[in-house]
CSV table of C-alpha atoms in Angstrom, one decimal:
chain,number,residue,atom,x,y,z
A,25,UNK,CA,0.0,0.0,0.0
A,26,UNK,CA,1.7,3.6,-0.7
A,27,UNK,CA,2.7,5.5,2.1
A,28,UNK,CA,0.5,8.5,1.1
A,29,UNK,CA,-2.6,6.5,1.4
A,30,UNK,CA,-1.5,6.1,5.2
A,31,UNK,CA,-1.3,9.6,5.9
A,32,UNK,CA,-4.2,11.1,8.4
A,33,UNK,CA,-6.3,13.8,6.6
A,34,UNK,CA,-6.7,16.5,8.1
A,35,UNK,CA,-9.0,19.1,5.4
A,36,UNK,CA,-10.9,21.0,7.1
A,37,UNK,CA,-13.7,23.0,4.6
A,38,UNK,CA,-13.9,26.5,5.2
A,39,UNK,CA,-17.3,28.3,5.8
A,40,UNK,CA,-19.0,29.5,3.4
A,41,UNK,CA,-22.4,31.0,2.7
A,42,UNK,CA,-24.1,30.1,0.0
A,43,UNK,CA,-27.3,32.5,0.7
A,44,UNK,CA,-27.6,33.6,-3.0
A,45,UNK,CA,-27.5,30.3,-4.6
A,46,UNK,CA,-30.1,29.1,-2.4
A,47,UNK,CA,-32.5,31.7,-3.0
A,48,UNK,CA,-32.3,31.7,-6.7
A,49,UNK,CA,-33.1,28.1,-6.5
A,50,UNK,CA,-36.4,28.6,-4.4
A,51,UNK,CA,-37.1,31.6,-6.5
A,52,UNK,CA,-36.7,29.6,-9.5
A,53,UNK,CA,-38.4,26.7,-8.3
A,54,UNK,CA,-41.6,29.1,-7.0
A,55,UNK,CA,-42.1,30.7,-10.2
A,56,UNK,CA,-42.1,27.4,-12.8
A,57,UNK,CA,-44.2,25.4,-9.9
A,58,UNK,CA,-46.6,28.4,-10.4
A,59,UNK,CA,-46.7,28.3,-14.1
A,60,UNK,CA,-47.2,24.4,-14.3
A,61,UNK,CA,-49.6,24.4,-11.5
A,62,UNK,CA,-51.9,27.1,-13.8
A,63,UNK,CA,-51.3,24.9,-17.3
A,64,UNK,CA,-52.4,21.8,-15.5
A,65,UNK,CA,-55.2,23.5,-15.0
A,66,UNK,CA,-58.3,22.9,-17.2
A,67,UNK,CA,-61.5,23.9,-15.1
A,68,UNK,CA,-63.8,21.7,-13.7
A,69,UNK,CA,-67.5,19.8,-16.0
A,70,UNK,CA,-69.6,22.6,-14.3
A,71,UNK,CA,-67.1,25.1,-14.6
A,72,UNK,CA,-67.7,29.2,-16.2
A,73,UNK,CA,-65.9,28.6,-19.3
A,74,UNK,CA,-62.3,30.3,-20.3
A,75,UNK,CA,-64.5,32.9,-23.0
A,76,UNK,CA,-66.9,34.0,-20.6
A,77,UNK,CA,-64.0,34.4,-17.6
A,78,UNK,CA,-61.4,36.6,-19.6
A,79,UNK,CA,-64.5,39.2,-21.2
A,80,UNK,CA,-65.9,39.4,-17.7
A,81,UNK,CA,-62.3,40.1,-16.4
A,82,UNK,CA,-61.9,43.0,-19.2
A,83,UNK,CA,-65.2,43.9,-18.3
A,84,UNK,CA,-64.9,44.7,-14.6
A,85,UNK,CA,-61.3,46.3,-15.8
A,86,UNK,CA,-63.0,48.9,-17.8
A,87,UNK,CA,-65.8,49.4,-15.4
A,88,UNK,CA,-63.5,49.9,-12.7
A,89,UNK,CA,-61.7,52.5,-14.1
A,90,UNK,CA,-64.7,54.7,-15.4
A,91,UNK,CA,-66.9,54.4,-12.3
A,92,UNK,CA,-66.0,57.8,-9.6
A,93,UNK,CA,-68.6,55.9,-7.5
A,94,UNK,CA,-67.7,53.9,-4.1
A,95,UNK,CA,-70.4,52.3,-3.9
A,96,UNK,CA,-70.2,50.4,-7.4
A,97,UNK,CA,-66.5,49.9,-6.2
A,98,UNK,CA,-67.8,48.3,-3.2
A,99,UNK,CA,-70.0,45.9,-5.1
A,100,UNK,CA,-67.7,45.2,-7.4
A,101,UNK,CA,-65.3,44.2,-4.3
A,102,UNK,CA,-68.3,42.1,-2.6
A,103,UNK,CA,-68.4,39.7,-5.4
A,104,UNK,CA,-64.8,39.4,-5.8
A,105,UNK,CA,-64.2,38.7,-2.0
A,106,UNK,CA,-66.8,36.4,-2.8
A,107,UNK,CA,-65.2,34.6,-6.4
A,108,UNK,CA,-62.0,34.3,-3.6
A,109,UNK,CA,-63.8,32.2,-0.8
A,110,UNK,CA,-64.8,29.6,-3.6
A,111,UNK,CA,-61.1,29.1,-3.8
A,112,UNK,CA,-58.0,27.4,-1.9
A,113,UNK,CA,-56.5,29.2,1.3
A,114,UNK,CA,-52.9,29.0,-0.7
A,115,UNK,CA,-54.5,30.8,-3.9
A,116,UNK,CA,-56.4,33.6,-1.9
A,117,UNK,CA,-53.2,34.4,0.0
A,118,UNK,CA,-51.2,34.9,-2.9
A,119,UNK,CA,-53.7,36.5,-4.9
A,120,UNK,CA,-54.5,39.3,-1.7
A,121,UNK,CA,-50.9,39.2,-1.0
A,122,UNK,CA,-49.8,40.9,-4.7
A,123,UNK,CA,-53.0,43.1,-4.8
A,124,UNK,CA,-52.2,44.6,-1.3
A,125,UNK,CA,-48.6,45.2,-2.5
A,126,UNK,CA,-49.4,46.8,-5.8
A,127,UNK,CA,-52.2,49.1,-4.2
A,128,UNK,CA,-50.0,50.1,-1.0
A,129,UNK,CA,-46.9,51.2,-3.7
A,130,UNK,CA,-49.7,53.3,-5.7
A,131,UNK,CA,-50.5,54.8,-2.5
A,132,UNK,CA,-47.3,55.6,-1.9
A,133,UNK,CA,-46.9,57.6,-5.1
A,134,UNK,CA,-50.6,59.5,-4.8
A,135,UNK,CA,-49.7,60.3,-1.3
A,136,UNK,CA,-48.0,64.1,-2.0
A,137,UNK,CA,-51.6,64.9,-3.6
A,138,UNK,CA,-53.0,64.2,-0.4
A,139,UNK,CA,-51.4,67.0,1.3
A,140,UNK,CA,-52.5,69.0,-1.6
A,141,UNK,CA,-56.2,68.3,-1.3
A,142,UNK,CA,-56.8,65.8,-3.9
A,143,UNK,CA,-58.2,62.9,-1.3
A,144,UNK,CA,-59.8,61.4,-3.8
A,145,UNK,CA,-57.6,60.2,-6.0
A,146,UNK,CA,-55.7,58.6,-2.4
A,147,UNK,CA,-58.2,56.7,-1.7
A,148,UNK,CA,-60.1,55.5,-5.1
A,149,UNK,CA,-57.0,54.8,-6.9
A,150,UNK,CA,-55.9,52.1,-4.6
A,151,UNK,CA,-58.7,50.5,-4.2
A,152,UNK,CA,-59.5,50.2,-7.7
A,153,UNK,CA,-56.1,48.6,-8.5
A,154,UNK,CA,-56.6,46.5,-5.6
A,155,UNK,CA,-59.6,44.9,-7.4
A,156,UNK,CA,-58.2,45.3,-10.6
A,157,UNK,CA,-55.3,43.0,-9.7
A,158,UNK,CA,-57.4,40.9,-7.7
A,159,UNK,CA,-59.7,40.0,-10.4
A,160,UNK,CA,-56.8,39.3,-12.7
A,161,UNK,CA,-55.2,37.1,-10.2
A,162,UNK,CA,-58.3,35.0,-10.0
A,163,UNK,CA,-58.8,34.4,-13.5
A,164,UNK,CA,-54.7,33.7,-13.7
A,165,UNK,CA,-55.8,31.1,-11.0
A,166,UNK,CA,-58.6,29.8,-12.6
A,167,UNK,CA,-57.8,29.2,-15.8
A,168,UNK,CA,-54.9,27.8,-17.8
A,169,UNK,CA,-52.5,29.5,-20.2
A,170,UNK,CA,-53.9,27.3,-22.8
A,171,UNK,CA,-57.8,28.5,-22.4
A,172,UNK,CA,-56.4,31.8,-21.9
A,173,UNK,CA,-55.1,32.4,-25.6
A,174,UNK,CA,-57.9,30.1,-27.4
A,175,UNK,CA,-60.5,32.9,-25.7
A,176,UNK,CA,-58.3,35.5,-27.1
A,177,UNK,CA,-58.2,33.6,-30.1
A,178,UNK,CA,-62.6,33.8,-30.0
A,179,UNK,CA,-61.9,37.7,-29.7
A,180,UNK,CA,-60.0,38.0,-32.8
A,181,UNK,CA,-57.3,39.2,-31.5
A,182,UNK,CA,-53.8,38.6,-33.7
A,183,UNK,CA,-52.4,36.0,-34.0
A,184,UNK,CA,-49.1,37.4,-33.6
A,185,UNK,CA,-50.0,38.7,-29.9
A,186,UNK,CA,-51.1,34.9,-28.8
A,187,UNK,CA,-47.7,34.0,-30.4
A,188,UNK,CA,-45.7,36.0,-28.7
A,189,UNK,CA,-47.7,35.4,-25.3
A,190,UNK,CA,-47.8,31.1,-25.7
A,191,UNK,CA,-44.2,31.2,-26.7
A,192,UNK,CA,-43.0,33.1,-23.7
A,193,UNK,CA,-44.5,31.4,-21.6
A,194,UNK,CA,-43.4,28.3,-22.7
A,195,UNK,CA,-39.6,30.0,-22.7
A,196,UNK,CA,-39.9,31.0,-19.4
A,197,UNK,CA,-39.9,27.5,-18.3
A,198,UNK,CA,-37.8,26.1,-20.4
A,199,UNK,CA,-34.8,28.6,-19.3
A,200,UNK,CA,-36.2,28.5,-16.0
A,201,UNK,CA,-35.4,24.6,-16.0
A,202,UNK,CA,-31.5,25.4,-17.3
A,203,UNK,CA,-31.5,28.1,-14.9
A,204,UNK,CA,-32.2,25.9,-12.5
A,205,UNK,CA,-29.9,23.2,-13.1
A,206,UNK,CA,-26.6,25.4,-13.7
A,207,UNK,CA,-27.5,26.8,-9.9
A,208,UNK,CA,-27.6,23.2,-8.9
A,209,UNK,CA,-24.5,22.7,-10.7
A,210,UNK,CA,-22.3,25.9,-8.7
A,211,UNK,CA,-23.8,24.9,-5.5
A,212,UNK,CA,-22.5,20.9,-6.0
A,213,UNK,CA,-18.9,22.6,-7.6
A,214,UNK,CA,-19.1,25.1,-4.8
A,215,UNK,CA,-16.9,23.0,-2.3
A,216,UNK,CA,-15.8,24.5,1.1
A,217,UNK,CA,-15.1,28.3,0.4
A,218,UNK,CA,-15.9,29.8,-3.2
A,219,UNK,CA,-14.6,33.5,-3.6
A,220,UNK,CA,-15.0,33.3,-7.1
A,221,UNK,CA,-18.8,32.3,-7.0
A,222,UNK,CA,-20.5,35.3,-8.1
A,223,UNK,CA,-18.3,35.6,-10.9
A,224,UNK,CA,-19.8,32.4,-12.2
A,225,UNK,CA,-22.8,34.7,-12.6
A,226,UNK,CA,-21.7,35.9,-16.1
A,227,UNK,CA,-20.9,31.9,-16.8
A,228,UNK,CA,-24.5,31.5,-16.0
A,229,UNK,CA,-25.9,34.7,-18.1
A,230,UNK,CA,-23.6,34.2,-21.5
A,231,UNK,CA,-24.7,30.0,-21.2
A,232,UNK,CA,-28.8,31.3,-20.9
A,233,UNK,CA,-28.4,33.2,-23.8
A,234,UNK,CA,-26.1,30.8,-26.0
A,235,UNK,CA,-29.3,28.4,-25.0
A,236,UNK,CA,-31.8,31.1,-25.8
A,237,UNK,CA,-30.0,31.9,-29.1
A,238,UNK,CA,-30.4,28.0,-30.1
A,239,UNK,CA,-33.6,26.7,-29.2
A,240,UNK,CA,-35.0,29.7,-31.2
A,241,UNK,CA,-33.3,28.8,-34.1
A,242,UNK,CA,-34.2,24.8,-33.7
A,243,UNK,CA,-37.7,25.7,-33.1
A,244,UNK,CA,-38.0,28.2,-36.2
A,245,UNK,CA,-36.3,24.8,-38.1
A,246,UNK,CA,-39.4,22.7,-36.6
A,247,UNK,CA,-42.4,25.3,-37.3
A,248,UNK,CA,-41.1,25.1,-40.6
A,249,UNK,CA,-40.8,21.8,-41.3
A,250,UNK,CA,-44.5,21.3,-40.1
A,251,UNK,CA,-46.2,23.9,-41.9
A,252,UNK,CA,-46.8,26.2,-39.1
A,253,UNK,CA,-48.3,29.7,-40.8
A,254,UNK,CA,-48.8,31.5,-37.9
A,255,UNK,CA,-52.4,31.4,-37.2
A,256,UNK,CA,-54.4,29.3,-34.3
A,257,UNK,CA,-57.1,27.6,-34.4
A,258,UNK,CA,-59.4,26.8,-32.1
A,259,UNK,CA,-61.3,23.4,-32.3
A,260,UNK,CA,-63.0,22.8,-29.1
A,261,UNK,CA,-67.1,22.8,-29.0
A,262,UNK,CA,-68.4,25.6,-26.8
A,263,UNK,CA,-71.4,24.3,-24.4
A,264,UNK,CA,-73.6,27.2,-22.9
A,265,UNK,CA,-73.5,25.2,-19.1
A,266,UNK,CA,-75.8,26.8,-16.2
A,267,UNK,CA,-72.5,28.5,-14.5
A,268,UNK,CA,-71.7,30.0,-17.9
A,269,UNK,CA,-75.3,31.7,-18.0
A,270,UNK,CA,-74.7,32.5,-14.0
A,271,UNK,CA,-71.7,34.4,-14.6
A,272,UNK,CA,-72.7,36.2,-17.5
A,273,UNK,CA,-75.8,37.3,-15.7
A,274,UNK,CA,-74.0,38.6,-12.7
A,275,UNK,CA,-71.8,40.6,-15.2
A,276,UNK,CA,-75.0,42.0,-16.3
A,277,UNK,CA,-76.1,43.1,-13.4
A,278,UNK,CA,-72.5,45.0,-13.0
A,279,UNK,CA,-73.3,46.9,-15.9
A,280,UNK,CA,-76.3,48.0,-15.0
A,281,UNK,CA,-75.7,49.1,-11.5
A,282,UNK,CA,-72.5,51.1,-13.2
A,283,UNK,CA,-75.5,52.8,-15.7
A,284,UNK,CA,-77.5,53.7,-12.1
A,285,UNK,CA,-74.7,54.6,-9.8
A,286,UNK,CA,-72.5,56.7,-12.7
């Protein structure tokens, strides 16, 4: 047996922190659980259909910001407090958790008009973002990218817009997933004391983009080798269910209580 094999070892690894990795890893992790979690999802039989949730959305959007009355804000935030409690704890947290974030920062900025007598704007701005965001977070919890872009499809919007939106998306968790597994790969190379670990930051960027730069060009390769012109179609049957008729009824009675209240 060699002598050097006979020789105590006495390495000791240094301390190190490895605080930045760890959050980009949860951070990474959050957002593409959050993304699969709302593609997965596809609505239930008796469920208001993707059409119906994305004009109502736009609809209470445009309401909100015309109406200068509190009380049509106030029913407006009735029957979304309402839409939440149908949900999961998880969801509702999150979803009041951004509006509440988004409103307090606009209150931040309308606060200097306060002192120079505009209340109103202080207090109905917020609130109105609040429901705004509120009511886009429950349709972005209710409904999957997928349904999301074949309504806008039903709306005639371009088809270059629901390109652009489907393949980010899809993009974002694709690079997320890379992303992800170079920050594996520093942490597991990142043995005892690393000084030289947020220069592998660059590494990290330059590899992303080199990625970027060829699954672009591979995908461009595919759409043309199937045919792909552009344009969407959407082939699923529309059903007019009971909830469908619900919803747009309650939506109706938004519009007329914004005709009576002004």
């Amino acid at each position: 047996m060699p002598e050097w094999l006979l020789k105590d070892e006495n390495y000791q690894l240094l301390p190190d922190r490895d605080t930045f990795i760890d959050k980009s890893i949860l951070s990474l992790l959050r957002i593409l659980s959050r993304i699969r979690a709302q593609s997965g999802y596809v609505g239930g039989k008796h469920g208001v259909h993707a059409l119906w949730k994305v004009a109502g959305t736009f609809l209470l959007i445009v309401l909100l910001s015309l109406s200068r009355n509190i009380w049509f804000l106030a029913a407006v935030g009735a029957y979304l407090l309402a839409a939440l409690s149908l949900m999961p704890a998880e969801r509702i947290l999150r979803i009041l958790k951004t509006g509440l974030v988004i409103s307090f920062f606009s209150f931040l900025i309308l606060l200097p008009s306060f002192f120079m007598g505009n209340r109103y704007s202080l207090v109905m701005i917020p609130l109105k973002t609040l429901a705004t965001v509120t009511a886009v977070g429950i349709l972005s919890h209710t409904t999957g990218w997928h349904c999301v872009t074949g309504a806008l499809k039903s709306f005639f919007i371009p088809d270059i817009f629901i390109f652009v939106l489907d393949i980010t998306i899809k993009y974002i968790v694709l690079l997320g997933e890379l992303s992800l597994d170079l920050f594996y790969s520093l942490k597991l190379r990142s043995v005892g004391k690393n000084t030289g670990k947020y220069s592998s930051l660059s590494g990290i960027a330059g590899t992303l983009f080199l990625r970027s730069k060829e699954m672009a060009e591979d995908m461009y390769s595919a759409m043309e080798c199937r045919g792909f012109t552009g344009s969407y179609r959407v082939r699923r049957r529309f059903r007019f269910t009971a909830a469908d008729f619900l919803y747009v009824m309650v939506h109706a009675a938004f519009i007329a209580i914004f005709v009576y209240l002004g």
